[in-house]
Amino acid sequence: MSYTEVPGARVPIRMWADPAAVEPVAMQQLRNVSTLPWIEGLAVMPDVHFGKGATVGSVIAMRGAVCPAAVGVDIGCGMSAVKTSLTANDLPGDLSRLRSRVEAAIPVGFAMHDDPVDPRRLHGLPTAGWDDFWGRFDGVAEAVKFRQGRALRQMGTLGGGNHFCEFCIDGQGSVWLMLHSGSRNIGKELAEYHIGRARKLSHNQNLVDRDLAVFLAGTPEMAAYRHDLFWAQEYARHNREIMMALYKDVVRREFAKANVTFEPVISCHHNYVAEETYEGVDLLVTRKGAIRAGGGEYGIIPGSMGTGSYIVRGLGNEASFNSASHGAGRRMSRNAAKKRFSEQDLAEQTRGVECRKDRGVVDEIPAAYKPIEQVMEQQRDLVEVVAKLKQVVCVKG
């Protein structure tokens, strides 16, 4: 489908979703965003749903301003995937050992490494700029600096919620490794610090929603936020790189006789800010629950833990600010899912997938998410499908 333009807004709200199917609270959030005096445009992805301040699944383009709540608290959250030389026939009948090996190598939930991971000891992981990256931590907000030790030990860890590591198989039987994570606790604390700081600024006092407070270009507050934002986005990228290196090491050990090789890693943020130019205007483009889908650019759009995911190539649709959805998108809250579904429901909906099936992950049940096929159909003018993947192992936090 092509987009629908929502009438009555100050700037165009272009929707790649059925407006009638968007929850009223999310629609109100979109209208709230459109009232901001700095906004140049708003693109809404098919996985749109209610979020803090701004909806998840929205792309907000501003001139001379940025809204930290429109990034979200998991700055730089995103996906990585790599195709391997393994095929489905190489996998053992019992996949529980594979899952346990991944869980042993990559801490999940609140767990972290006992000692910081040394990237120089990981096979094939580039380390250029590593010291410079950590050197720039000295410039982050003073209120968060005491978290450096934790940030070092959380580098290369999964976290919880909807974060995951998966073994997947594509339509030709090739095995892929996939993972989803972000900037961990350090990104969350930096986001919360700056959201709180923005809310106190005088130019934000009369906004329709104070959660949409912005920083303005040329101010010390904006400079501080940009430093911390881009540092946290880099942290998230390094976090996924290290996890993928650890993941590859597990595969090399478990399939030593196969001499496994790996194609180049595909990686993309889906909670972040980028400096981009449209129609000659320099903009700060915030993608919250959306990936960049410029012409020919690869991306990853996951479904739920039982439905599969897509490797895609962007079509460069500037009406969407070169963007596409970040996944299936939730259709009910975590609390609603826990009340409605049981462990038996989870087991039935994840049949054939080696994964946790206990009460602790019922909120991640596939039925809590929108159908991924519907989401993909609604953005045919944003991306083309390169491969459809189906998970056989899913590690959750």
PDB file of C-alpha atoms in Angstrom, residues 74-81 158 162-164 178-183 233 236-237 239-240 243 266-272 290-291 300 302 326:
ATOM      1  CA  ASP A  74      16.760   2.260  24.787  1.00  0.00           C
ATOM      2  CA  ILE A  75      18.926   4.538  22.652  1.00  0.00           C
ATOM      3  CA  GLY A  76      20.358   2.727  19.637  1.00  0.00           C
ATOM      4  CA  CYS A  77      18.298  -0.427  20.099  1.00  0.00           C
ATOM      5  CA  GLY A  78      18.426  -2.457  16.918  1.00  0.00           C
ATOM      6  CA  MET A  79      19.130  -5.696  15.101  1.00  0.00           C
ATOM      7  CA  SER A  80      22.049  -7.660  13.677  1.00  0.00           C
ATOM      8  CA  ALA A  81      21.930 -10.743  11.464  1.00  0.00           C
ATOM      9  CA  LEU A 158      21.352  -9.136  25.777  1.00  0.00           C
ATOM     10  CA  ASN A 162      11.748  -8.182  23.640  1.00  0.00           C
ATOM     11  CA  HIS A 163      15.515  -8.620  23.171  1.00  0.00           C
ATOM     12  CA  PHE A 164      16.591 -11.984  21.767  1.00  0.00           C
ATOM     13  CA  MET A 178      20.133 -12.963  14.562  1.00  0.00           C
ATOM     14  CA  LEU A 179      20.047 -10.787  17.657  1.00  0.00           C
ATOM     15  CA  HIS A 180      18.190  -7.777  19.015  1.00  0.00           C
ATOM     16  CA  SER A 181      19.493  -5.456  21.737  1.00  0.00           C
ATOM     17  CA  GLY A 182      20.499  -1.869  22.471  1.00  0.00           C
ATOM     18  CA  SER A 183      22.466   0.391  24.798  1.00  0.00           C
ATOM     19  CA  GLN A 233      24.063   4.866  19.814  1.00  0.00           C
ATOM     20  CA  ALA A 236      24.513  -0.076  21.206  1.00  0.00           C
ATOM     21  CA  ARG A 237      26.333  -0.844  17.957  1.00  0.00           C
ATOM     22  CA  ASN A 239      27.164  -4.146  22.119  1.00  0.00           C
ATOM     23  CA  ARG A 240      25.649  -5.995  19.167  1.00  0.00           C
ATOM     24  CA  MET A 243      27.415 -10.285  21.110  1.00  0.00           C
ATOM     25  CA  ILE A 266      23.707  -6.793   8.513  1.00  0.00           C
ATOM     26  CA  SER A 267      23.010  -4.319  11.315  1.00  0.00           C
ATOM     27  CA  CYS A 268      20.541  -1.494  11.864  1.00  0.00           C
ATOM     28  CA  HIS A 269      19.362   0.773  14.664  1.00  0.00           C
ATOM     29  CA  HIS A 270      15.643   1.286  15.185  1.00  0.00           C
ATOM     30  CA  ASN A 271      15.629   3.792  18.100  1.00  0.00           C
ATOM     31  CA  TYR A 272      17.917   6.626  17.074  1.00  0.00           C
ATOM     32  CA  ALA A 290      11.669   2.334  12.653  1.00  0.00           C
ATOM     33  CA  ILE A 291      14.701   1.506  10.528  1.00  0.00           C
ATOM     34  CA  ILE A 300      16.040  -6.402   9.462  1.00  0.00           C
ATOM     35  CA  PRO A 302      11.611  -9.187  13.055  1.00  0.00           C
ATOM     36  CA  HIS A 326      11.159  -2.071  12.944  1.00  0.00           C
TER      37      HIS A 326
END
